[in-house]
Coordinates of C-alpha atoms in Angstrom, one line a residue:
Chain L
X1 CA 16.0 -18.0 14.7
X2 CA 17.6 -15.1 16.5
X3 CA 16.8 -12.5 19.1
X4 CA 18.2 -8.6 18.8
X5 CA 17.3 -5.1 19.6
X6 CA 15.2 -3.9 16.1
X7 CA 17.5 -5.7 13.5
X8 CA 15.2 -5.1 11.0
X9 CA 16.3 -1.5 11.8
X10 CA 19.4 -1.5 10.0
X11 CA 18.1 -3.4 7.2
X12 CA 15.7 -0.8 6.9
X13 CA 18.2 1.8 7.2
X14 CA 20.1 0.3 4.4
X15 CA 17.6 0.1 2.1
X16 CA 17.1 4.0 3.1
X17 CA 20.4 4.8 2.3
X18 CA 20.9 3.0 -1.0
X19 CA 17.6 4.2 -2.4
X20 CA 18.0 8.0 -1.2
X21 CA 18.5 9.4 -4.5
X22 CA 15.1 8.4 -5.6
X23 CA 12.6 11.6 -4.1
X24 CA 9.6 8.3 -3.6
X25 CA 12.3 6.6 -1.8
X26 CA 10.5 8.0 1.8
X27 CA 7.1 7.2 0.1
X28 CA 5.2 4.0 1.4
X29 CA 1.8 2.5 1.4
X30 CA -0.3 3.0 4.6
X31 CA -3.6 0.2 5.1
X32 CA -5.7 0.5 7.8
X33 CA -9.3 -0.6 8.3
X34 CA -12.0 1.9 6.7
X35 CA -15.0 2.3 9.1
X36 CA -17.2 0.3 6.6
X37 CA -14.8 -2.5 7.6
X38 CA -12.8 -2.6 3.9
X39 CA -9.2 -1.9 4.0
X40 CA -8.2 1.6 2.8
X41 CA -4.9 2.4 1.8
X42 CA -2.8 5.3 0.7
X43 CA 0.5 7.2 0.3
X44 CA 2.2 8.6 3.3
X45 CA 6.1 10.1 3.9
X46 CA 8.0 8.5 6.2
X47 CA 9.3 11.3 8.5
X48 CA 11.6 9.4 10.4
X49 CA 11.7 7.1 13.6
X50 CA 11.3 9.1 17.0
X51 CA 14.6 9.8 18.9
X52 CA 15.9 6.8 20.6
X53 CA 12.9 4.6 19.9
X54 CA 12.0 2.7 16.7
X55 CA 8.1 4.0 16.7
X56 CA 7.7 5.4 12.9
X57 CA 6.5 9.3 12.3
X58 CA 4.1 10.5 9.8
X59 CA 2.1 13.4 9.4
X60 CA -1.3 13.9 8.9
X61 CA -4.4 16.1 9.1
X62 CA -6.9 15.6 11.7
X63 CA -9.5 16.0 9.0
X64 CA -8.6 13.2 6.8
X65 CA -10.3 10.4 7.0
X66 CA -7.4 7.8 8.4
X67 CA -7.8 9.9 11.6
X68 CA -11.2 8.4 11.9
X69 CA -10.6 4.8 11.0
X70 CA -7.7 5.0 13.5
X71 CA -10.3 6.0 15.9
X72 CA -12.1 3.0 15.4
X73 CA -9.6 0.4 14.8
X74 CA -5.6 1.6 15.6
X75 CA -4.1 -1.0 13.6
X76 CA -2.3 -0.4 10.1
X77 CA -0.1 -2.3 7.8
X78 CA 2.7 0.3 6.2
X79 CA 4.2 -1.6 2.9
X80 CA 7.5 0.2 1.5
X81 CA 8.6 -0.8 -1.5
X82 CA 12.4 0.0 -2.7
X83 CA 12.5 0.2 -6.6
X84 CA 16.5 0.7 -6.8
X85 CA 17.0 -2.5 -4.2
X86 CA 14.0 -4.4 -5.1
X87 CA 13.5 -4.7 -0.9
X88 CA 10.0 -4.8 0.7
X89 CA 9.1 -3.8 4.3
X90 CA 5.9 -4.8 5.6
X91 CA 5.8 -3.2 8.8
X92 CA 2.3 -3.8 11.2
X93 CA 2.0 -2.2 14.2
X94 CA -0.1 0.2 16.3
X95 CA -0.3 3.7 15.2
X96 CA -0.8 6.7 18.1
X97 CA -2.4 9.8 17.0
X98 CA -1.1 12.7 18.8
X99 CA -3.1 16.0 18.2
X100 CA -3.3 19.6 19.7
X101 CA -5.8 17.7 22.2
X102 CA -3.1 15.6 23.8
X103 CA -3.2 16.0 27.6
X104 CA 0.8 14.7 27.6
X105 CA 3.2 17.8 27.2
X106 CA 6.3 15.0 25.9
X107 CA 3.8 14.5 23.5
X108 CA 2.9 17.9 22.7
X109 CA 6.9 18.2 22.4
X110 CA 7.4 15.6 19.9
X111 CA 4.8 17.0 18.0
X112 CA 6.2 20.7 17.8
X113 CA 9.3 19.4 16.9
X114 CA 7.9 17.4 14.1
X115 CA 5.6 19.9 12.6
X116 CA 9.0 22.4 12.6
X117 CA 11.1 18.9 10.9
X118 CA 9.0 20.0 8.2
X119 CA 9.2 22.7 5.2
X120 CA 6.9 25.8 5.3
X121 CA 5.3 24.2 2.1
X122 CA 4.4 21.2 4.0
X123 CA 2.8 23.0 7.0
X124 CA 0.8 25.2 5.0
X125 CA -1.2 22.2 3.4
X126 CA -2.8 22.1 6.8
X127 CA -4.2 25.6 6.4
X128 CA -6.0 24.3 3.3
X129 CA -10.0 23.2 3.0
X130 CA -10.5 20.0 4.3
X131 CA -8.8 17.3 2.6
X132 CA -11.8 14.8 0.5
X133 CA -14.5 17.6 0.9
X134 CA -16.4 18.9 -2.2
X135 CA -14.1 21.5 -4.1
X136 CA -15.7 24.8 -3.4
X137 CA -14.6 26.5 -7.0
X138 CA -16.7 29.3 -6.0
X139 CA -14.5 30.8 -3.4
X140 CA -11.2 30.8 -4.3
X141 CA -8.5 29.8 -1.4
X142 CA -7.8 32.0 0.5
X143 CA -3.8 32.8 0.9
X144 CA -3.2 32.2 4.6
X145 CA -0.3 33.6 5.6
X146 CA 1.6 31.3 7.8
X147 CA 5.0 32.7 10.5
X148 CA 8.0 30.4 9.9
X149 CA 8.0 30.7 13.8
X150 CA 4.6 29.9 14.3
X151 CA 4.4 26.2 16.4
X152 CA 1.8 23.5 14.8
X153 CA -1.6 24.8 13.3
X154 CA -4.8 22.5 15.1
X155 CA -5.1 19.9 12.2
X156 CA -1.7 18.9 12.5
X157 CA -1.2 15.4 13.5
X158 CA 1.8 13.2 14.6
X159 CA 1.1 9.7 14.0
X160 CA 3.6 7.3 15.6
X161 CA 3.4 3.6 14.0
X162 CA 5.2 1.1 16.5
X163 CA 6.5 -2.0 14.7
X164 CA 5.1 -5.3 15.8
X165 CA 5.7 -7.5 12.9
X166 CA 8.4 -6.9 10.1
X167 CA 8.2 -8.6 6.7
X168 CA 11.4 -8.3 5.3
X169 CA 11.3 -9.4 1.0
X170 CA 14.6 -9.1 -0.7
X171 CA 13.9 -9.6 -4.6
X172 CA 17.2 -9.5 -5.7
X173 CA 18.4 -12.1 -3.4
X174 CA 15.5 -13.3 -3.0
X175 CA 15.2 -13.9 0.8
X176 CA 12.8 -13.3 3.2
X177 CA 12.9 -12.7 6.7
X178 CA 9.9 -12.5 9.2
X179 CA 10.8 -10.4 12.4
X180 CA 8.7 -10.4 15.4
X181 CA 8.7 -8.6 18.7
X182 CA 7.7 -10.0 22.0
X183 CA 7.1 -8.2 25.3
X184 CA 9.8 -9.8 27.8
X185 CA 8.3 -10.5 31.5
X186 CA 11.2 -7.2 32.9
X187 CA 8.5 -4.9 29.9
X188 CA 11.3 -4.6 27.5
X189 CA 10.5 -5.3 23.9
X190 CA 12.9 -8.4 22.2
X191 CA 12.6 -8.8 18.6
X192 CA 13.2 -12.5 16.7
X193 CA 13.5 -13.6 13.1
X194 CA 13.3 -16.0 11.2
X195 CA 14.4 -17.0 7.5
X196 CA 10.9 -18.1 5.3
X197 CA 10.0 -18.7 1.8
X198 CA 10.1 -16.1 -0.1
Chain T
X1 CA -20.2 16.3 -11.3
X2 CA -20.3 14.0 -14.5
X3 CA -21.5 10.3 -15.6
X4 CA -19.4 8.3 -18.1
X5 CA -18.2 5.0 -18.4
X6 CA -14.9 4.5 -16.1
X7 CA -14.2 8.0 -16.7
X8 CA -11.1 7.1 -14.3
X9 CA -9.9 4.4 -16.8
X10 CA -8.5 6.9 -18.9
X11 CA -6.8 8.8 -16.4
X12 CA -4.8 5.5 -15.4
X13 CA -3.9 4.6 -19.0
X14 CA -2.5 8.3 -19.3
X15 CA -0.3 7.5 -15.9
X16 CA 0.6 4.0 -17.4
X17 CA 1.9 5.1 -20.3
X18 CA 3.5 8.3 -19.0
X19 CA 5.9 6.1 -16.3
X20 CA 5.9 3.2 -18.4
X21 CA 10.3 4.1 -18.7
X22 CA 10.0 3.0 -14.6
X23 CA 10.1 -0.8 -14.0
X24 CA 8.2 -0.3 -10.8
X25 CA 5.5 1.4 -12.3
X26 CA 3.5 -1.6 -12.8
X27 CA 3.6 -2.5 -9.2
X28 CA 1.4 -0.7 -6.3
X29 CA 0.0 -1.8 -3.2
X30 CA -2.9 -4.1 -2.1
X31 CA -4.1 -3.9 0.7
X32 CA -6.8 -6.5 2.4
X33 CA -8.1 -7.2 6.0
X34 CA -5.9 -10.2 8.1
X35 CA -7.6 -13.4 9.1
X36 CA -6.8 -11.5 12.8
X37 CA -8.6 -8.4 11.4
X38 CA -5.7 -6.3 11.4
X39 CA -4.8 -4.5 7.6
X40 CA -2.3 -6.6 5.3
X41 CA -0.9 -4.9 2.8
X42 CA 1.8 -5.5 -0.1
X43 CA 2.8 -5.2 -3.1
X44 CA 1.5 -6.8 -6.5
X45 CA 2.3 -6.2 -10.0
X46 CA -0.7 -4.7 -11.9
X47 CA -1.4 -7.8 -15.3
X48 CA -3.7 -5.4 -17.4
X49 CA -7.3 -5.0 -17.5
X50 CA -10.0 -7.7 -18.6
X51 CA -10.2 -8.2 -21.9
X52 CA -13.3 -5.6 -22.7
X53 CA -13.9 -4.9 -19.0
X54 CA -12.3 -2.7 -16.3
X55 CA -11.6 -5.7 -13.9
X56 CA -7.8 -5.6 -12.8
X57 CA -5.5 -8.8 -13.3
X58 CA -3.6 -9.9 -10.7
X59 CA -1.3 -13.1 -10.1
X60 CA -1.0 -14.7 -7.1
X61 CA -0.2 -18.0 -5.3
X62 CA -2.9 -20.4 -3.9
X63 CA -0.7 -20.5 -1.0
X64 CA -0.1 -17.3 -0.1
X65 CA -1.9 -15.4 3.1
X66 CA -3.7 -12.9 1.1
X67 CA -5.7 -15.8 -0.4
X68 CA -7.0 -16.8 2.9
X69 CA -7.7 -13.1 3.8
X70 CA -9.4 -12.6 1.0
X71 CA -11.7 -16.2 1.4
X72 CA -12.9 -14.2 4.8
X73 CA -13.3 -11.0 3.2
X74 CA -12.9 -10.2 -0.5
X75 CA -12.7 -6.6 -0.4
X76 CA -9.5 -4.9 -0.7
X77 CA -7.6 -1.2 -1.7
X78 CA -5.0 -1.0 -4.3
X79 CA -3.0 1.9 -3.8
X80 CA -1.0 2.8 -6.8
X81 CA 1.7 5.6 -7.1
X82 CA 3.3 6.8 -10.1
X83 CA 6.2 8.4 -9.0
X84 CA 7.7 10.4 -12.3
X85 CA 3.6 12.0 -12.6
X86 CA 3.3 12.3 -9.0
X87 CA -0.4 10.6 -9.4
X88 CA -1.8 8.6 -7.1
X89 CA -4.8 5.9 -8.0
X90 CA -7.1 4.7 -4.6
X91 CA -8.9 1.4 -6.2
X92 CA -11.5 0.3 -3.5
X93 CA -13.3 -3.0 -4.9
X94 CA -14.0 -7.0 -4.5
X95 CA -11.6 -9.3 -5.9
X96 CA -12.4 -12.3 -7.0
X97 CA -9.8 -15.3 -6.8
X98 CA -9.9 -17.6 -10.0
X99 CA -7.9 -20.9 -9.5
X100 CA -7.8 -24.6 -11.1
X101 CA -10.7 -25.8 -9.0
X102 CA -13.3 -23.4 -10.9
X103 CA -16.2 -24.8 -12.0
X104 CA -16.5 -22.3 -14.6
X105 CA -14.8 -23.2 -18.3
X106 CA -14.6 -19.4 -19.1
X107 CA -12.8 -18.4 -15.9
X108 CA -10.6 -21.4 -16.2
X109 CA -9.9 -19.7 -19.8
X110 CA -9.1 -16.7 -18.5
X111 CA -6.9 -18.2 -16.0
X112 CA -4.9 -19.9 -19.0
X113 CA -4.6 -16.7 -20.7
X114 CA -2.8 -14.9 -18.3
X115 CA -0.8 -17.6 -17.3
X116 CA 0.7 -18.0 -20.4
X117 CA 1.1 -13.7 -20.4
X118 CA 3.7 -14.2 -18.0
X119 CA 7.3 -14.6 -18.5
X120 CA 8.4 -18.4 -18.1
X121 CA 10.4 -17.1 -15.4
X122 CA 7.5 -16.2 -13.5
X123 CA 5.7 -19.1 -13.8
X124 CA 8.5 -20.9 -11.7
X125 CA 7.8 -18.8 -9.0
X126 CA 4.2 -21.5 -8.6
X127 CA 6.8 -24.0 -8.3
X128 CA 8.5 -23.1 -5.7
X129 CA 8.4 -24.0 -2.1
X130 CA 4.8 -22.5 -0.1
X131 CA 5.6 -18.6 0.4
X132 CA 5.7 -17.8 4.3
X133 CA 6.6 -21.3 5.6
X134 CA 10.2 -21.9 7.2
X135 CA 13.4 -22.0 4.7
X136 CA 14.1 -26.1 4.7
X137 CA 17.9 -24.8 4.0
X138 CA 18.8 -28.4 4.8
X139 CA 16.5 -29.7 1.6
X140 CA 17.9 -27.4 -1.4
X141 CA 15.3 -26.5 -4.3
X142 CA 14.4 -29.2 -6.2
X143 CA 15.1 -28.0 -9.8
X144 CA 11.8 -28.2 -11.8
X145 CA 11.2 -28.5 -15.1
X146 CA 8.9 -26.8 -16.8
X147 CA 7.4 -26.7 -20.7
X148 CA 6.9 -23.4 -22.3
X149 CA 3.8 -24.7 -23.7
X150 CA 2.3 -26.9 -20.5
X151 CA -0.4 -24.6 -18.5
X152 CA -1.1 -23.4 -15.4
X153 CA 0.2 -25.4 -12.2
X154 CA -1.8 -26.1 -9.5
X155 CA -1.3 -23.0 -7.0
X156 CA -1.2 -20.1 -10.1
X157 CA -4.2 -17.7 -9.3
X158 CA -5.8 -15.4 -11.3
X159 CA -7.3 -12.3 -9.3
X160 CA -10.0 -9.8 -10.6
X161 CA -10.3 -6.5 -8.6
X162 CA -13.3 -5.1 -10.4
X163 CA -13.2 -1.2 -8.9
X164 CA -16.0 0.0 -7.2
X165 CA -15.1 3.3 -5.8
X166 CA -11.5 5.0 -7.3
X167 CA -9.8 8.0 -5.7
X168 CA -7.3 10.1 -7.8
X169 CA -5.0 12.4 -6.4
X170 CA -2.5 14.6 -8.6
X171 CA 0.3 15.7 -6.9
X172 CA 1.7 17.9 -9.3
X173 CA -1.5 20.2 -10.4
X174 CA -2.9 19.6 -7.3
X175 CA -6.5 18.2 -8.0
X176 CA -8.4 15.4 -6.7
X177 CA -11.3 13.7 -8.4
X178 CA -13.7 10.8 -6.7
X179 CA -15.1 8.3 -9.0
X180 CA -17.9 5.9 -7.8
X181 CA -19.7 3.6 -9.0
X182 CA -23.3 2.8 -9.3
X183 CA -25.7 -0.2 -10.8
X184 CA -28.3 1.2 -13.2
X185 CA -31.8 -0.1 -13.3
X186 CA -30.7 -2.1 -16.3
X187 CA -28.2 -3.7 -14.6
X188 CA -25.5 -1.6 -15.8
X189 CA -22.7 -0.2 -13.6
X190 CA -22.7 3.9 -14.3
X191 CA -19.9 6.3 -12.9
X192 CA -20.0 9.3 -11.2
X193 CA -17.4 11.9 -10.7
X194 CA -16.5 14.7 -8.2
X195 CA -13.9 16.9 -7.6
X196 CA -12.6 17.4 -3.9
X197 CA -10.2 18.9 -2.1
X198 CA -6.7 17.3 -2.0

């Protein structure tokens, strides 16, 4: 049992690291709960933790349907799975949505500076038709023409995913680690471990 | 929109065989709702299809969490990215959980039969100490024998995720299909496709 600021952090940045030649290598698998109550689950790109915090950024389109199970419950389970390292991060936390709506401007910030983190490729798909909506082959897209300088379109999302739990799996090694955080009575956050089966 | 049987079968066999040079491509992500409600998600190496059926096979250990979840709600997502195709495979279904206390001598079969599918270094993993409890570093790991020929141990489970509702997304030509399923009149499970937006 220890106690530590995030140590899964550097595990996880390790595993990062080592595995960065693979292009899937930022690719994990998001669960949340679908609004029928089954779990849903797909693939999302990990965009990085927010500056000076360990809260987890992905991007997203406000029409997609996660937006809405998020609505109903926040929770969501993100697995990432390391195929060069054989390492597994289960990471469950909170995710916050932050869209054009948001009434905080730090949050408006961080989600300007995120949609421009990304490639001009990237923020066009949130100019297309709306994502799990009948293909409408009869009108062909239209070519929207989108300013390199132009801030965030209104579907763009910033999701922020703030670890609670860490699963940590090591198959090569095979250890596992279970990290937990705790709120201390001063409100800081204190994280502790512990070595389990694998 | 089209009807066929598991239309989306062939689709996955095509992905299968197109990654089969990656290790990882067997293994994709499951995701399932928490005894607390919250998503759990990991990953799981995909065993082949039911003989003559499109069920999924899945091992797993009695003691693991995911066979409590699944006790309080059987439903689950498998999320399964091919990452040399750039396809992704959304499997929304029941599982059911198939272990020694079955009452059913055909299950059990089955059961046997995939058991002895796995390498012999797999089955030790149902030997091992209960997954998630504290590392007894003190005690070391018994070494266990075990016959090539003897069958299943006690906590080896069989899981059968028979898909209900399968979401395809190609990454690389950019199309998205829908499958769901229906049961006829006859008592017949029919499939339906469509074709939405990505």
């Amino acid at each position: 049992m220890g106690t530590a600021a995030a140590p899964w952090k550097q595990l996880l940045f390790g595993a990062i690291e080592a595995n960065s030649h693979l292009k899937h290598s930022s690719y994990a698998q998001l669960a949340t709960i679908g609004v029928n109550g089954r779990p849903s689950n797909r693939t999302v790109v990990f965009r990085g933790f927010e500056e000076k915090g360990e809260r987890i950024q992905i991007n997203t389109d406000l029409r997609s349907r996660k937006i809405q199970e998020l609505k109903q419950c926040p929770f969501s389970e993100m697995c990432w799975y390391f195929s060069d390292t054989w390492e597994q991060f289960r990471i469950n936390g909170k995710i916050e949505v932050i869209d054009a709506s948001n009434p905080d401007q730090n949050k408006l910030q961080l989600r300007e500076k995120a949609w421009f983190a990304n490639s001009l490729k990237s923020r066009m798909t949130y100019t297309c038709p709306a994502p799990g909506m009948p293909c409408n082959s009869e009108q062909p897209n239209q070519e929207v023409k989108l300013d390199p300088s132009s801030g965030p379109v209104a579907d763009y999302c910033l999701m922020l995913l703030e670890p609670e739990k860490v699963d940590y799996l090591n198959l090569k090694s095979n250890q596992r680690l279970l990290f937990s955080s705790m709120i201390s009575g001063t409100g800081e956050k204190c994280w502790t471990s512990e070595k389990v089966n694998p």
